[in-house]
Short mmCIF file of C-alpha atoms in Angstrom, two decimals:
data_model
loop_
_atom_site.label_atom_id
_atom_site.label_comp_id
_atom_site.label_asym_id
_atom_site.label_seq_id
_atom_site.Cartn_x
_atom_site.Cartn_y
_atom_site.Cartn_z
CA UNK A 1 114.31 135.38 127.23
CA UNK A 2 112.99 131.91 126.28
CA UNK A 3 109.23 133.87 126.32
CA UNK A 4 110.19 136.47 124.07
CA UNK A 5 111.31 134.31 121.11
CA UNK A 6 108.59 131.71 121.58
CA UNK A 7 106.20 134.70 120.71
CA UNK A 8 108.56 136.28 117.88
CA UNK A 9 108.02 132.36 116.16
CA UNK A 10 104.19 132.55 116.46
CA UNK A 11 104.58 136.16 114.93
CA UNK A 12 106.09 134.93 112.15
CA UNK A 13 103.83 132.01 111.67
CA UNK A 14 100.31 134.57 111.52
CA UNK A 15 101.54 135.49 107.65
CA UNK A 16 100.70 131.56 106.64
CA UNK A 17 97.41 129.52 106.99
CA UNK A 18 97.10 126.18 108.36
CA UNK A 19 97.84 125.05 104.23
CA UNK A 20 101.28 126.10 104.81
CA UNK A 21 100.46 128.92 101.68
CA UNK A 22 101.26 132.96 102.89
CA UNK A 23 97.75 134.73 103.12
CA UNK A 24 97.36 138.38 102.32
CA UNK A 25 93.99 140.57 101.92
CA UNK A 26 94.23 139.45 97.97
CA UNK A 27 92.89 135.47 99.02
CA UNK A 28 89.71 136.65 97.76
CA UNK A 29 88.48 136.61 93.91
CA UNK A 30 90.17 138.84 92.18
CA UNK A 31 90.11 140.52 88.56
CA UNK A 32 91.26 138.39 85.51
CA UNK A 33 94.09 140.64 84.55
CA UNK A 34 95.68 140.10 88.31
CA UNK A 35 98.50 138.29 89.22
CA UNK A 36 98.69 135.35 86.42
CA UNK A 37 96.98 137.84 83.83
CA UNK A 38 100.16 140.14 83.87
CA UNK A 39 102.14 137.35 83.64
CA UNK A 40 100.74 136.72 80.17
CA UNK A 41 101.00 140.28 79.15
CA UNK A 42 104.73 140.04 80.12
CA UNK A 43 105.77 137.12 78.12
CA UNK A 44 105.92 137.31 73.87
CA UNK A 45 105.40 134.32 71.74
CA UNK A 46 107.54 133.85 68.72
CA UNK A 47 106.24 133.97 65.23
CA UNK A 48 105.01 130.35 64.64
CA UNK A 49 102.54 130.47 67.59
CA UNK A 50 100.86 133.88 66.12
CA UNK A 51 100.87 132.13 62.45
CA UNK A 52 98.79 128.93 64.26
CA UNK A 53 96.79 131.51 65.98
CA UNK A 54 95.77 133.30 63.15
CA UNK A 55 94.88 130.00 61.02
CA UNK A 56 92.95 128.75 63.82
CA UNK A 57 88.85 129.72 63.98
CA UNK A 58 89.27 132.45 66.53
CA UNK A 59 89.70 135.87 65.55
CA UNK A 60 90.78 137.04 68.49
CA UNK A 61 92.86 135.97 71.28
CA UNK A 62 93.16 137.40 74.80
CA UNK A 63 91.54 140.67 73.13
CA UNK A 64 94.17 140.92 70.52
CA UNK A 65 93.02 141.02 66.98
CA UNK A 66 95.75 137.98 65.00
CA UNK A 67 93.19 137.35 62.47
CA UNK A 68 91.69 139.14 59.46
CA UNK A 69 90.73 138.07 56.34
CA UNK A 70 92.68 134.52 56.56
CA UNK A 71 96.30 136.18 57.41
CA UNK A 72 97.65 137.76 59.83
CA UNK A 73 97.14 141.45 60.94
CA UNK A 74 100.17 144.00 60.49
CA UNK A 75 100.68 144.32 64.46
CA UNK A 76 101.85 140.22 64.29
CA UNK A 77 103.69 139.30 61.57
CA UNK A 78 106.95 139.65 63.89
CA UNK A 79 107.78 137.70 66.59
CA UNK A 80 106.72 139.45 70.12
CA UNK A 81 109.22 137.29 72.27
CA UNK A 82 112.32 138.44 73.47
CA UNK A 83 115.27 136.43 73.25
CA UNK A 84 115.56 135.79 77.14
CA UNK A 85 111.86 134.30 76.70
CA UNK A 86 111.54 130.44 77.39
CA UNK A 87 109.28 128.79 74.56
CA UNK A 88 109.18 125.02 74.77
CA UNK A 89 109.79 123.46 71.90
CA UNK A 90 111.40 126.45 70.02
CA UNK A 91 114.49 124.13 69.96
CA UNK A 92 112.37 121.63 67.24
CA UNK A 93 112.09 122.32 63.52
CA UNK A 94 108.85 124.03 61.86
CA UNK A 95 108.12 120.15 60.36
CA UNK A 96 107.94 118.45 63.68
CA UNK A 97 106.35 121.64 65.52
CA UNK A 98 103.57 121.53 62.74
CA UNK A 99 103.25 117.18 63.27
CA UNK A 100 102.44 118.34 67.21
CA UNK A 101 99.65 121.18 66.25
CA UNK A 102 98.39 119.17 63.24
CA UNK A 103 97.69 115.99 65.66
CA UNK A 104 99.84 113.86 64.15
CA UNK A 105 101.58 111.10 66.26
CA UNK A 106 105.07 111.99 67.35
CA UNK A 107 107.49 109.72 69.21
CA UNK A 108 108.01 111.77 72.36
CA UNK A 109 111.51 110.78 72.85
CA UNK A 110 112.04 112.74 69.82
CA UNK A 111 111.50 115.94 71.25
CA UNK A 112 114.07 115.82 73.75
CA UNK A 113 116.71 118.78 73.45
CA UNK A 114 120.09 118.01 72.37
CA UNK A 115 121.79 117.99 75.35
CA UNK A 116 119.48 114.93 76.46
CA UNK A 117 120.09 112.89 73.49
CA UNK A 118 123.41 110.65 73.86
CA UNK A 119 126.30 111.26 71.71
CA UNK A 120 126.23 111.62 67.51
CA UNK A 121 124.50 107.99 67.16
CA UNK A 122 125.71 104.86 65.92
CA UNK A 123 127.73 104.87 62.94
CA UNK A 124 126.30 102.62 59.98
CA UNK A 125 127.36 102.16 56.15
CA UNK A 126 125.16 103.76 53.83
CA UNK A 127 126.05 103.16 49.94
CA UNK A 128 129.47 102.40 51.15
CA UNK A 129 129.53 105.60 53.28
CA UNK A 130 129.55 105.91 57.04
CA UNK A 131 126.65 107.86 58.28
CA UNK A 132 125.83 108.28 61.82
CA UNK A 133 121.53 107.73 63.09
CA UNK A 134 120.15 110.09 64.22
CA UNK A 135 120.74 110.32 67.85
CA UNK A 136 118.50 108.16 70.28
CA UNK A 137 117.69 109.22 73.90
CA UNK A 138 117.02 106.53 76.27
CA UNK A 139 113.53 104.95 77.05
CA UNK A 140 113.49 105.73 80.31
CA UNK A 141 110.01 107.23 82.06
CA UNK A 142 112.24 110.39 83.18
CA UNK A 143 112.90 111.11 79.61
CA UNK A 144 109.34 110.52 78.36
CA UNK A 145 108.47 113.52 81.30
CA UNK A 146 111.34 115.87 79.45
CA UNK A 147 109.43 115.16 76.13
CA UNK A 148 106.01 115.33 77.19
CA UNK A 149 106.82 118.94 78.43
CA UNK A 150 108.29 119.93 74.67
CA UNK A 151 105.09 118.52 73.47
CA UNK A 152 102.57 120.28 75.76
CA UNK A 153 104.48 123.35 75.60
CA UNK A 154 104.27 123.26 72.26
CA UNK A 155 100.25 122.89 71.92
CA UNK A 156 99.33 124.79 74.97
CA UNK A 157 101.29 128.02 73.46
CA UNK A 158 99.26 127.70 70.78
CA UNK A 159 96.22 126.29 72.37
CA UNK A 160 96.02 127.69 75.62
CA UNK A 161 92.68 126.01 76.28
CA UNK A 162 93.91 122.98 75.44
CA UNK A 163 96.18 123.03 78.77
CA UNK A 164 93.45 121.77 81.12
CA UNK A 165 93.24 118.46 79.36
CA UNK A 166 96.68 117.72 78.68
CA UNK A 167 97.86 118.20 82.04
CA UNK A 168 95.10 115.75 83.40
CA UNK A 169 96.19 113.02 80.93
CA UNK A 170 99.73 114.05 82.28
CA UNK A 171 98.10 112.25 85.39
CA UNK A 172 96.72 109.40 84.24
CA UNK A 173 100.04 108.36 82.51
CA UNK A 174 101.84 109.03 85.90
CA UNK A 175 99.30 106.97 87.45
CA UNK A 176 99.93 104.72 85.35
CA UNK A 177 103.75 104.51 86.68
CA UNK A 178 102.93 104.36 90.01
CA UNK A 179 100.55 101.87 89.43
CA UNK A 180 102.21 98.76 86.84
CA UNK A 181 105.47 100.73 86.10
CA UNK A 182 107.32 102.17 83.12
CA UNK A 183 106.71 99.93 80.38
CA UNK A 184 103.09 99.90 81.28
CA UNK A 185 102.80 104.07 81.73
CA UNK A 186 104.88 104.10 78.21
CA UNK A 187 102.34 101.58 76.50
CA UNK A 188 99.71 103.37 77.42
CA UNK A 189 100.76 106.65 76.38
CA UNK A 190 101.41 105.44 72.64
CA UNK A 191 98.56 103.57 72.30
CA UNK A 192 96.33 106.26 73.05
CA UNK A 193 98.10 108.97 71.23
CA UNK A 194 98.08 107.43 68.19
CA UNK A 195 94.59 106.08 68.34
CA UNK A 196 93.94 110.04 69.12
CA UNK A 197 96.31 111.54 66.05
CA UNK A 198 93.19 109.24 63.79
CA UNK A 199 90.34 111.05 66.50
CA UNK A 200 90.43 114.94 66.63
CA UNK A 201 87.70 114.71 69.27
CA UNK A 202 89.54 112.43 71.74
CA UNK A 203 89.16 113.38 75.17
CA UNK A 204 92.49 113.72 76.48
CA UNK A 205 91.23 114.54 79.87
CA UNK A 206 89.75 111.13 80.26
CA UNK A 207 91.44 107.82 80.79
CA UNK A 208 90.78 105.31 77.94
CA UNK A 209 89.00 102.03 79.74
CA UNK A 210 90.12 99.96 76.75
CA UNK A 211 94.02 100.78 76.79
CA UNK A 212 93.48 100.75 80.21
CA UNK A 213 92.52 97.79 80.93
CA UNK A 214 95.17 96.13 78.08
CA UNK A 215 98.02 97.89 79.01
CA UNK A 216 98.01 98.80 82.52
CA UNK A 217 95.65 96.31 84.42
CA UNK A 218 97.14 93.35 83.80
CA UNK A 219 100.28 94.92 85.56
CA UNK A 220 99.06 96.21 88.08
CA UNK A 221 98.04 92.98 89.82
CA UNK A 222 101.48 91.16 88.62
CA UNK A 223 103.17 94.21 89.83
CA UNK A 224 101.68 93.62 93.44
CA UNK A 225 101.53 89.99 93.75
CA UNK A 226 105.74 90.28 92.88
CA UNK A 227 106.27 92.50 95.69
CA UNK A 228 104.23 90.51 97.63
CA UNK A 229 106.27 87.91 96.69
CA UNK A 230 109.43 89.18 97.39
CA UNK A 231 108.44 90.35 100.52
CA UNK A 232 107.37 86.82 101.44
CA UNK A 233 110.86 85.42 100.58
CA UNK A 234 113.08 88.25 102.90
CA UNK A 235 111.14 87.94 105.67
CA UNK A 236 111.50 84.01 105.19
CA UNK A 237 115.29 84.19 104.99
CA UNK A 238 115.90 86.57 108.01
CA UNK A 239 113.77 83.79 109.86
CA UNK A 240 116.26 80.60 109.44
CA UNK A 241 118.59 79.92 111.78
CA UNK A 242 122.04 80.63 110.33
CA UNK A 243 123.84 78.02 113.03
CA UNK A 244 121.02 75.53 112.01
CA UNK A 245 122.29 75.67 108.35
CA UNK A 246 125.98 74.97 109.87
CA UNK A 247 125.25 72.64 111.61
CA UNK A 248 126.08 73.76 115.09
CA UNK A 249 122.45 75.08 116.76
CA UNK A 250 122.34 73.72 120.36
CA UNK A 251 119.53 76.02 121.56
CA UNK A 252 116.93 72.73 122.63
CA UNK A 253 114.03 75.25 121.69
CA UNK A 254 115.15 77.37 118.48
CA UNK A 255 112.85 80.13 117.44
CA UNK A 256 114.04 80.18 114.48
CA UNK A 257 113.01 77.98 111.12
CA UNK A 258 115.47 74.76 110.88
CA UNK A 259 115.55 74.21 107.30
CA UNK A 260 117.83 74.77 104.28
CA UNK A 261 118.82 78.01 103.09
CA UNK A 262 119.71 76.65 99.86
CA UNK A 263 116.73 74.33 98.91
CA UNK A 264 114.21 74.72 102.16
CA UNK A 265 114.73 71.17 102.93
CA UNK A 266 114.87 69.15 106.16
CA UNK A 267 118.35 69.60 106.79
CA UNK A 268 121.30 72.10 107.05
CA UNK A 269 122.80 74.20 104.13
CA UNK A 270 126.22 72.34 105.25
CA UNK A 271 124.95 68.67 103.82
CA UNK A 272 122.54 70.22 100.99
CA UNK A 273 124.12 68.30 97.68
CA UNK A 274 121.95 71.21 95.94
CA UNK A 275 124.36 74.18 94.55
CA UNK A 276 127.30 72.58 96.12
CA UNK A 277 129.98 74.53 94.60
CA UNK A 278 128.05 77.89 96.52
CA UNK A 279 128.68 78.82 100.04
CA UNK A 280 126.59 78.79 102.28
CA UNK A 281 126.00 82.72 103.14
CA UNK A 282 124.89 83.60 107.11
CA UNK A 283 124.04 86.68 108.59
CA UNK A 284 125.18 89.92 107.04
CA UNK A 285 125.81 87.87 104.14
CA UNK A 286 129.08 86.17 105.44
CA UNK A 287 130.30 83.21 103.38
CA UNK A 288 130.63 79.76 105.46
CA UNK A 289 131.53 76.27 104.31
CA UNK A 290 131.28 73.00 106.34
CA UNK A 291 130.79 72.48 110.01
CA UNK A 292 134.32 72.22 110.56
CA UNK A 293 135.37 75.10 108.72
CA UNK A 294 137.74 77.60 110.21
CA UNK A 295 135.82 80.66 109.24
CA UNK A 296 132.62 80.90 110.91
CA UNK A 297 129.22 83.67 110.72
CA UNK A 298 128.33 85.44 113.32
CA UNK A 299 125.24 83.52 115.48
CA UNK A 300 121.70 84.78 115.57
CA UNK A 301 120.59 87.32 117.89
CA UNK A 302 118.87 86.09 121.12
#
């Protein structure tokens, strides 16, 4: 019985390849119009990506004539999306959609849909009115991802072949994270985008060496040596010896460091005149006063 289900499991397992992706008789090069390519002819686009389309240099698009004459042909002046379709950044107004496809810089945190943006705003006198500001989202990396996706949405539905480079930069600036963390990644990204709104032939797909290095380098290193750092200072205070620092270790060869939890002298926490009005915390964090005090840590592990 055990036999018989060990070979039903490797049954199942011949459908996948050692990628952990399902294979089928289609993993070899296949026809454009195949699985992705009927995608594309099952999704519309509203109205304002056809009218970009059609003012753009290309007369045609995915064999569709948009463009005749300057305007638009008779077949596109509606909108071809239905209203269950998805479009990023159909949520923003014509202005801001047009500051995204005319390379302008936009503040990314801007783009955010309403239900990401906090509240009505703070309310402020204006010619002795109260007026609420426009409502702010939070600077936060995770919201600068929710923006970035309006934005590229917004292009790459226009410019399809744009898509390529704007999801590589989408790397860099995650790198960029990882690397020297959010204020660094969020630096970065502003820098170059508005040094690229002033350059139409930025490469987007390419880091920038000189924000780069101003932005993210330096942070990198400081990011590191902290952690470093802070690693260095853990490991030093799991090493002291907790009855040391109350003045009660009787082990004739301790194995752990007899010094000062408080000040890393020479002598116990209990007779440090440093920080005198804090406890003296032992293992599990456990707050302990004098030698002769009735409430007492635990001792270190032998």
């Amino acid at each position: 019985m055990h036999t018989s289900a060990k070979k039903k499991r490797s049954k199942q397992s011949e459908t996948e390849d050692e990628s952990g992706t399902s294979s089928s008789e289609s993993d070899s090069e296949g026809p454009m119009d195949g699985y992705w390519g009927f995608g594309e002819e099952n999704h519309g686009i509203p109205l304002w990506v056809h009218k970009r389309r059609a003012n753009s240099h290309r007369k045609t698009f995915n064999g569709t004539l948009e463009w005749k004459d300057g305007a638009l042909v008779e077949d596109v002046k509606v909108s071809t999306n239905q209203s269950t379709d998805f479009i990023l950044g159909n949520h923003l107004s014509q202005k801001k959609r047009n500051k995204i496809l005319n390379g302008d810089y936009v503040d990314m945190f801007t783009l955010l849909p309403p239900t990401k943006l906090m509240g009505k705003g703070e309310k402020r006198r204006s010619f002795g009115k109260r007026r609420y500001r426009t409502p702010r989202a939070e600077h936060t990396f995770e919201n600068w991802l929710d923006g970035y996706q309006v934005f590229m949405g917004v292009v790459c539905v226009a410019y399809p072949r744009c898509s390529m480079d704007l999801v590589a930069y989408l790397a860099h600036v995650r790198r960029a994270h990882t690397l020297a963390g959010e204020n660094a990644a969020l630096t970065y990204d502003e820098n170059f985008r508005r040094s690229a709104s002033l350059l139409p032939s930025t490469r987007w797909d390419l880091r920038d060496p000189n924000y780069w290095g101003e932005d993210v380098g330096p942070y990198i290193e400081k990011k590191s040596q902290e952690s470093a750092k802070a690693g260095k200072t853990e490991a030093k205070r799991r090493s002291q010896c907790w009855e040391y620092n109350r003045g009660v270790c009787t082990r004739p060869a301790c194995k752990y460091l007899h010094e000062c939890e408080r000040c890393q002298g020479n002598h116990p926490a209990s007779a440090c005149f440093k920080n005198k009005q804090q406890p003296f915390r032992g293992a599990g964090g456990t707050s302990t006063t004098t030698p002769g005090s009735s409430h007492q840590g635990p001792s270190n592990r032998q």
